[in-house]
mmCIF file of N, CA and C in Angstrom:
data_model
loop_
_atom_site.group_PDB
_atom_site.id
_atom_site.type_symbol
_atom_site.label_atom_id
_atom_site.label_comp_id
_atom_site.label_asym_id
_atom_site.label_seq_id
_atom_site.Cartn_x
_atom_site.Cartn_y
_atom_site.Cartn_z
ATOM 1 N N MET L 231 56.616 145.641 88.121
ATOM 2 C CA MET L 231 57.481 146.747 87.673
ATOM 3 C C MET L 231 57.653 146.722 86.174
ATOM 4 N N LYS L 232 57.812 145.484 85.618
ATOM 5 C CA LYS L 232 57.995 145.381 84.167
ATOM 6 C C LYS L 232 56.729 145.864 83.435
ATOM 7 N N LYS L 233 55.582 145.609 83.985
ATOM 8 C CA LYS L 233 54.339 146.081 83.369
ATOM 9 C C LYS L 233 54.294 147.584 83.324
ATOM 10 N N PHE L 234 54.778 148.217 84.347
ATOM 11 C CA PHE L 234 54.806 149.687 84.424
ATOM 12 C C PHE L 234 55.638 150.218 83.315
ATOM 13 N N PHE L 235 56.864 149.716 83.192
ATOM 14 C CA PHE L 235 57.777 150.215 82.152
ATOM 15 C C PHE L 235 57.266 149.917 80.747
ATOM 16 N N ALA L 236 56.661 148.720 80.564
ATOM 17 C CA ALA L 236 56.063 148.389 79.268
ATOM 18 C C ALA L 236 54.911 149.358 78.949
ATOM 19 N N GLY L 237 54.072 149.654 79.912
ATOM 20 C CA GLY L 237 52.982 150.617 79.706
ATOM 21 C C GLY L 237 53.522 151.975 79.447
ATOM 22 N N ALA L 238 54.487 152.364 80.165
ATOM 23 C CA ALA L 238 55.102 153.714 79.927
ATOM 24 C C ALA L 238 55.713 153.830 78.578
ATOM 25 N N ALA L 239 56.374 152.777 78.116
ATOM 26 C CA ALA L 239 56.956 152.750 76.751
ATOM 27 C C ALA L 239 55.914 152.864 75.716
ATOM 28 N N VAL L 240 54.817 152.149 75.899
ATOM 29 C CA VAL L 240 53.722 152.211 74.885
ATOM 30 C C VAL L 240 53.106 153.601 74.886
ATOM 31 N N ALA L 241 52.883 154.180 76.074
ATOM 32 C CA ALA L 241 52.317 155.494 76.131
ATOM 33 C C ALA L 241 53.215 156.527 75.511
ATOM 34 N N LEU L 242 54.511 156.427 75.759
ATOM 35 C CA LEU L 242 55.455 157.344 75.138
ATOM 36 C C LEU L 242 55.428 157.217 73.628
ATOM 37 N N CYS L 243 55.390 156.002 73.111
ATOM 38 C CA CYS L 243 55.346 155.795 71.632
ATOM 39 C C CYS L 243 54.091 156.419 71.088
ATOM 40 N N VAL L 244 52.947 156.250 71.731
ATOM 41 C CA VAL L 244 51.698 156.859 71.237
ATOM 42 C C VAL L 244 51.787 158.374 71.209
ATOM 43 N N VAL L 245 52.296 158.922 72.310
ATOM 44 C CA VAL L 245 52.387 160.385 72.390
ATOM 45 C C VAL L 245 53.348 160.943 71.342
ATOM 46 N N MET L 246 54.447 160.239 71.105
ATOM 47 C CA MET L 246 55.443 160.689 70.130
ATOM 48 C C MET L 246 54.920 160.453 68.697
ATOM 49 N N ALA L 247 54.175 159.465 68.492
ATOM 50 C CA ALA L 247 53.694 159.157 67.111
ATOM 51 C C ALA L 247 52.545 160.034 66.695
ATOM 52 N N SER L 248 51.764 160.576 67.611
ATOM 53 C CA SER L 248 50.597 161.318 67.261
ATOM 54 C C SER L 248 50.862 162.517 66.358
ATOM 55 N N PRO L 249 51.876 163.345 66.623
ATOM 56 C CA PRO L 249 52.144 164.432 65.670
ATOM 57 C C PRO L 249 52.485 163.985 64.311
ATOM 58 N N VAL L 250 53.189 162.912 64.208
ATOM 59 C CA VAL L 250 53.642 162.363 62.902
ATOM 60 C C VAL L 250 52.395 161.916 62.148
ATOM 61 N N LEU L 251 51.534 161.185 62.826
ATOM 62 C CA LEU L 251 50.302 160.681 62.167
ATOM 63 C C LEU L 251 49.380 161.771 61.787
ATOM 64 N N ALA L 252 49.406 162.942 62.559
ATOM 65 C CA ALA L 252 48.498 164.023 62.253
ATOM 66 C C ALA L 252 48.930 164.790 61.034
ATOM 67 N N GLN L 253 50.190 164.739 60.677
ATOM 68 C CA GLN L 253 50.719 165.456 59.522
ATOM 69 C C GLN L 253 50.170 164.807 58.228
ATOM 70 N N SER L 254 49.696 165.601 57.380
ATOM 71 C CA SER L 254 49.150 165.125 56.111
ATOM 72 C C SER L 254 49.752 165.964 54.977
ATOM 73 N N ASN L 255 50.189 165.326 53.945
ATOM 74 C CA ASN L 255 50.734 166.014 52.808
ATOM 75 C C ASN L 255 49.826 165.841 51.603
ATOM 76 N N ASP L 256 48.676 166.493 51.638
ATOM 77 C CA ASP L 256 47.718 166.383 50.563
ATOM 78 C C ASP L 256 47.850 167.505 49.533
ATOM 79 N N ALA L 257 48.835 168.344 49.765
ATOM 80 C CA ALA L 257 49.051 169.440 48.818
ATOM 81 C C ALA L 257 49.618 168.842 47.512
ATOM 82 N N PRO L 258 49.280 169.479 46.374
ATOM 83 C CA PRO L 258 49.788 169.007 45.115
ATOM 84 C C PRO L 258 51.338 169.035 45.113
ATOM 85 N N PRO L 259 51.986 168.040 44.535
ATOM 86 C CA PRO L 259 53.442 168.048 44.569
ATOM 87 C C PRO L 259 53.961 169.121 43.559
ATOM 88 N N SER L 260 55.146 169.595 43.839
ATOM 89 C CA SER L 260 55.786 170.564 42.899
ATOM 90 C C SER L 260 56.080 169.847 41.572
ATOM 91 N N SER L 261 56.253 170.650 40.578
ATOM 92 C CA SER L 261 56.575 170.036 39.255
ATOM 93 C C SER L 261 57.921 169.304 39.278
ATOM 94 N N GLU L 262 58.823 169.796 40.113
ATOM 95 C CA GLU L 262 60.135 169.102 40.207
ATOM 96 C C GLU L 262 59.991 167.740 40.881
ATOM 97 N N ASN L 263 59.196 167.677 41.980
ATOM 98 C CA ASN L 263 58.946 166.446 42.703
ATOM 99 C C ASN L 263 58.184 165.450 41.801
ATOM 100 N N LEU L 264 57.213 165.974 41.055
ATOM 101 C CA LEU L 264 56.460 165.162 40.160
ATOM 102 C C LEU L 264 57.372 164.550 39.090
ATOM 103 N N ALA L 265 58.281 165.358 38.554
ATOM 104 C CA ALA L 265 59.192 164.865 37.523
ATOM 105 C C ALA L 265 60.116 163.787 38.107
ATOM 106 N N LEU L 266 60.574 163.978 39.325
ATOM 107 C CA LEU L 266 61.420 162.976 39.965
ATOM 108 C C LEU L 266 60.619 161.677 40.191
ATOM 109 N N ALA L 267 59.373 161.832 40.652
ATOM 110 C CA ALA L 267 58.523 160.627 40.857
ATOM 111 C C ALA L 267 58.253 159.874 39.548
ATOM 112 N N ARG L 268 58.049 160.673 38.467
ATOM 113 C CA ARG L 268 57.819 160.014 37.171
ATOM 114 C C ARG L 268 59.056 159.166 36.752
ATOM 115 N N ARG L 269 60.241 159.720 37.012
ATOM 116 C CA ARG L 269 61.448 158.989 36.650
ATOM 117 C C ARG L 269 61.558 157.693 37.469
ATOM 118 N N VAL L 270 61.238 157.753 38.758
ATOM 119 C CA VAL L 270 61.304 156.551 39.602
ATOM 120 C C VAL L 270 60.322 155.489 39.101
ATOM 121 N N VAL L 271 59.090 155.946 38.820
ATOM 122 C CA VAL L 271 58.049 155.002 38.339
ATOM 123 C C VAL L 271 58.426 154.459 36.997
ATOM 124 N N ALA L 272 58.984 155.218 36.103
ATOM 125 C CA ALA L 272 59.404 154.741 34.783
ATOM 126 C C ALA L 272 60.513 153.711 34.934
ATOM 127 N N ILE L 273 61.472 153.976 35.823
ATOM 128 C CA ILE L 273 62.560 153.048 36.031
ATOM 129 C C ILE L 273 62.149 151.741 36.604
ATOM 130 N N THR L 274 61.143 151.776 37.513
ATOM 131 C CA THR L 274 60.679 150.600 38.215
ATOM 132 C C THR L 274 59.584 149.823 37.471
ATOM 133 N N THR L 275 59.113 150.404 36.366
ATOM 134 C CA THR L 275 58.080 149.718 35.580
ATOM 135 C C THR L 275 58.383 149.725 34.135
ATOM 136 N N PRO L 276 59.573 149.196 33.721
ATOM 137 C CA PRO L 276 59.897 149.214 32.297
ATOM 138 C C PRO L 276 58.964 148.181 31.560
ATOM 139 N N ASP L 277 58.607 148.553 30.336
ATOM 140 C CA ASP L 277 57.723 147.668 29.527
ATOM 141 C C ASP L 277 56.461 147.314 30.303
ATOM 142 N N TYR L 278 55.890 148.260 31.012
ATOM 143 C CA TYR L 278 54.748 147.954 31.847
ATOM 144 C C TYR L 278 53.570 147.436 30.999
ATOM 145 N N ASP L 279 53.298 148.081 29.883
ATOM 146 C CA ASP L 279 52.158 147.600 29.054
ATOM 147 C C ASP L 279 52.338 146.164 28.620
ATOM 148 N N LYS L 280 53.585 145.854 28.182
ATOM 149 C CA LYS L 280 53.819 144.456 27.750
ATOM 150 C C LYS L 280 53.664 143.481 28.857
ATOM 151 N N MET L 281 54.123 143.891 30.042
ATOM 152 C CA MET L 281 54.013 143.011 31.207
ATOM 153 C C MET L 281 52.546 142.764 31.610
ATOM 154 N N ILE L 282 51.791 143.786 31.569
ATOM 155 C CA ILE L 282 50.325 143.655 31.932
ATOM 156 C C ILE L 282 49.625 142.760 30.950
ATOM 157 N N LEU L 283 49.921 142.975 29.635
ATOM 158 C CA LEU L 283 49.286 142.161 28.609
ATOM 159 C C LEU L 283 49.717 140.709 28.705
ATOM 160 N N ALA L 284 50.991 140.492 28.999
ATOM 161 C CA ALA L 284 51.451 139.059 29.136
ATOM 162 C C ALA L 284 50.787 138.441 30.340
ATOM 163 N N GLN L 285 50.639 139.136 31.427
ATOM 164 C CA GLN L 285 49.969 138.570 32.589
ATOM 165 C C GLN L 285 48.534 138.279 32.329
ATOM 166 N N MET L 286 47.898 139.195 31.575
ATOM 167 C CA MET L 286 46.496 138.968 31.234
ATOM 168 C C MET L 286 46.349 137.729 30.313
ATOM 169 N N GLN L 287 47.207 137.582 29.350
ATOM 170 C CA GLN L 287 47.182 136.440 28.452
ATOM 171 C C GLN L 287 47.447 135.143 29.245
ATOM 172 N N ALA L 288 48.382 135.209 30.152
ATOM 173 C CA ALA L 288 48.651 134.037 31.018
ATOM 174 C C ALA L 288 47.431 133.646 31.842
ATOM 175 N N GLY L 289 46.733 134.645 32.348
ATOM 176 C CA GLY L 289 45.538 134.389 33.132
ATOM 177 C C GLY L 289 44.424 133.813 32.290
ATOM 178 N N LEU L 290 44.279 134.309 31.061
ATOM 179 C CA LEU L 290 43.247 133.729 30.184
ATOM 180 C C LEU L 290 43.635 132.321 29.791
ATOM 181 N N ALA L 291 44.907 132.021 29.555
ATOM 182 C CA ALA L 291 45.317 130.660 29.246
ATOM 183 C C ALA L 291 45.061 129.747 30.393
ATOM 184 N N GLU L 292 45.369 130.200 31.612
ATOM 185 C CA GLU L 292 45.174 129.396 32.819
ATOM 186 C C GLU L 292 43.685 129.133 33.037
ATOM 187 N N ALA L 293 42.873 130.060 32.713
ATOM 188 C CA ALA L 293 41.396 129.889 32.900
ATOM 189 C C ALA L 293 40.839 129.095 31.758
ATOM 190 N N ARG L 294 41.617 128.799 30.723
ATOM 191 C CA ARG L 294 41.156 127.957 29.579
ATOM 192 C C ARG L 294 39.920 128.592 28.939
ATOM 193 N N LEU L 295 39.897 129.919 28.857
ATOM 194 C CA LEU L 295 38.759 130.653 28.276
ATOM 195 C C LEU L 295 38.587 130.278 26.817
ATOM 196 N N HIS L 296 39.699 130.157 26.108
ATOM 197 C CA HIS L 296 39.635 129.853 24.666
ATOM 198 C C HIS L 296 39.015 128.461 24.428
ATOM 199 N N GLU L 297 39.327 127.552 25.348
ATOM 200 C CA GLU L 297 38.759 126.212 25.185
ATOM 201 C C GLU L 297 37.293 126.221 25.564
ATOM 202 N N ALA L 298 36.922 126.970 26.583
ATOM 203 C CA ALA L 298 35.548 126.987 27.037
ATOM 204 C C ALA L 298 34.621 127.687 26.031
ATOM 205 N N ASP L 299 35.093 128.822 25.494
ATOM 206 C CA ASP L 299 34.295 129.526 24.501
ATOM 207 C C ASP L 299 35.235 130.313 23.573
ATOM 208 N N PRO L 300 35.525 129.677 22.428
ATOM 209 C CA PRO L 300 36.502 130.314 21.497
ATOM 210 C C PRO L 300 36.079 131.703 21.045
ATOM 211 N N GLU L 301 34.808 131.991 20.952
ATOM 212 C CA GLU L 301 34.356 133.300 20.499
ATOM 213 C C GLU L 301 34.682 134.370 21.527
ATOM 214 N N ILE L 302 34.399 134.078 22.796
ATOM 215 C CA ILE L 302 34.724 135.020 23.878
ATOM 216 C C ILE L 302 36.275 135.121 24.048
ATOM 217 N N GLY L 303 36.959 134.043 23.851
ATOM 218 C CA GLY L 303 38.428 134.083 23.895
ATOM 219 C C GLY L 303 39.004 135.019 22.836
ATOM 220 N N LYS L 304 38.493 134.986 21.627
ATOM 221 C CA LYS L 304 38.955 135.862 20.563
ATOM 222 C C LYS L 304 38.603 137.302 20.902
ATOM 223 N N TRP L 305 37.363 137.523 21.417
ATOM 224 C CA TRP L 305 37.025 138.883 21.811
ATOM 225 C C TRP L 305 37.933 139.428 22.894
ATOM 226 N N MET L 306 38.250 138.635 23.867
ATOM 227 C CA MET L 306 39.136 139.074 24.945
ATOM 228 C C MET L 306 40.507 139.358 24.383
ATOM 229 N N ASP L 307 41.026 138.496 23.497
ATOM 230 C CA ASP L 307 42.369 138.774 22.900
ATOM 231 C C ASP L 307 42.348 140.164 22.210
ATOM 232 N N LYS L 308 41.270 140.469 21.510
ATOM 233 C CA LYS L 308 41.243 141.707 20.715
ATOM 234 C C LYS L 308 40.921 142.920 21.621
ATOM 235 N N ASN L 309 40.095 142.797 22.575
ATOM 236 C CA ASN L 309 39.591 143.999 23.323
ATOM 237 C C ASN L 309 40.051 144.192 24.714
ATOM 238 N N ALA L 310 40.475 143.164 25.401
ATOM 239 C CA ALA L 310 40.825 143.314 26.825
ATOM 240 C C ALA L 310 41.980 144.275 27.036
ATOM 241 N N GLY L 311 43.021 144.196 26.200
ATOM 242 C CA GLY L 311 44.197 145.084 26.299
ATOM 243 C C GLY L 311 43.779 146.541 26.165
ATOM 244 N N PRO L 312 43.147 146.910 25.059
ATOM 245 C CA PRO L 312 42.738 148.276 24.857
ATOM 246 C C PRO L 312 41.805 148.804 25.955
ATOM 247 N N ILE L 313 41.019 147.939 26.597
ATOM 248 C CA ILE L 313 40.165 148.327 27.685
ATOM 249 C C ILE L 313 40.937 148.496 28.955
ATOM 250 N N LEU L 314 41.837 147.545 29.253
ATOM 251 C CA LEU L 314 42.573 147.550 30.521
ATOM 252 C C LEU L 314 43.705 148.578 30.578
ATOM 253 N N LEU L 315 44.483 148.723 29.523
ATOM 254 C CA LEU L 315 45.655 149.559 29.628
ATOM 255 C C LEU L 315 45.423 151.021 29.997
ATOM 256 N N PRO L 316 44.418 151.703 29.520
ATOM 257 C CA PRO L 316 44.198 153.085 29.953
ATOM 258 C C PRO L 316 43.970 153.171 31.455
ATOM 259 N N HIS L 317 43.240 152.122 31.990
ATOM 260 C CA HIS L 317 42.999 152.182 33.465
ATOM 261 C C HIS L 317 44.329 151.949 34.220
ATOM 262 N N MET L 318 45.200 151.082 33.695
ATOM 263 C CA MET L 318 46.453 150.868 34.353
ATOM 264 C C MET L 318 47.363 152.064 34.291
ATOM 265 N N ARG L 319 47.305 152.787 33.156
ATOM 266 C CA ARG L 319 48.090 154.054 33.064
ATOM 267 C C ARG L 319 47.590 155.069 34.015
ATOM 268 N N THR L 320 46.227 155.177 34.225
ATOM 269 C CA THR L 320 45.679 156.090 35.220
ATOM 270 C C THR L 320 46.154 155.694 36.597
ATOM 271 N N LEU L 321 46.174 154.433 36.875
ATOM 272 C CA LEU L 321 46.698 153.966 38.182
ATOM 273 C C LEU L 321 48.142 154.357 38.387
ATOM 274 N N LEU L 322 48.975 154.164 37.374
ATOM 275 C CA LEU L 322 50.400 154.588 37.471
ATOM 276 C C LEU L 322 50.544 156.123 37.656
ATOM 277 N N ASP L 323 49.672 156.868 37.004
ATOM 278 C CA ASP L 323 49.687 158.329 37.226
ATOM 279 C C ASP L 323 49.336 158.655 38.682
ATOM 280 N N GLN L 324 48.366 157.962 39.254
ATOM 281 C CA GLN L 324 47.962 158.192 40.650
ATOM 282 C C GLN L 324 49.115 157.786 41.580
ATOM 283 N N ILE L 325 49.722 156.678 41.311
ATOM 284 C CA ILE L 325 50.848 156.239 42.094
ATOM 285 C C ILE L 325 51.983 157.217 42.027
ATOM 286 N N THR L 326 52.242 157.768 40.885
ATOM 287 C CA THR L 326 53.268 158.786 40.686
ATOM 288 C C THR L 326 52.976 160.003 41.532
ATOM 289 N N THR L 327 51.758 160.466 41.559
ATOM 290 C CA THR L 327 51.420 161.651 42.329
ATOM 291 C C THR L 327 51.558 161.400 43.811
ATOM 292 N N VAL L 328 51.126 160.231 44.290
ATOM 293 C CA VAL L 328 51.238 159.892 45.683
ATOM 294 C C VAL L 328 52.711 159.768 46.087
ATOM 295 N N TYR L 329 53.490 159.158 45.218
ATOM 296 C CA TYR L 329 54.942 159.035 45.448
ATOM 297 C C TYR L 329 55.586 160.382 45.552
ATOM 298 N N ALA L 330 55.203 161.313 44.640
ATOM 299 C CA ALA L 330 55.744 162.651 44.723
ATOM 300 C C ALA L 330 55.376 163.394 45.962
ATOM 301 N N GLN L 331 54.120 163.189 46.460
ATOM 302 C CA GLN L 331 53.694 163.824 47.664
ATOM 303 C C GLN L 331 54.371 163.292 48.891
ATOM 304 N N ARG L 332 54.588 162.013 48.958
ATOM 305 C CA ARG L 332 55.003 161.303 50.183
ATOM 306 C C ARG L 332 56.499 161.122 50.278
ATOM 307 N N PHE L 333 57.177 160.899 49.154
ATOM 308 C CA PHE L 333 58.574 160.473 49.276
ATOM 309 C C PHE L 333 59.603 161.371 48.626
ATOM 310 N N THR L 334 59.202 162.497 48.120
ATOM 311 C CA THR L 334 60.143 163.427 47.614
ATOM 312 C C THR L 334 60.235 164.652 48.498
ATOM 313 N N SER L 335 61.359 165.325 48.496
ATOM 314 C CA SER L 335 61.423 166.488 49.376
ATOM 315 C C SER L 335 62.126 167.622 48.640
#
């Protein structure tokens, strides 16, 4: 009898969840929702560029790149940030759009 009720509960959950899973919000977010999402992302990622650069420098130090090859270490110090940061900003923009689509109303 327990198996019957467990099976019935699972079946009910699947039936009830299907409409929710079928809903997709791929429409572009409104400008108001996008502005709200930008505020949330800005609040939750203060000094993002500095944090990313600090983590990158910590990773380079841990890898002892400067010790292994000083020339490559200097190149990374000079160029890695300018190469990486635009991609990270693009990622934050994408996160902002998804946040606006999914979590604002």
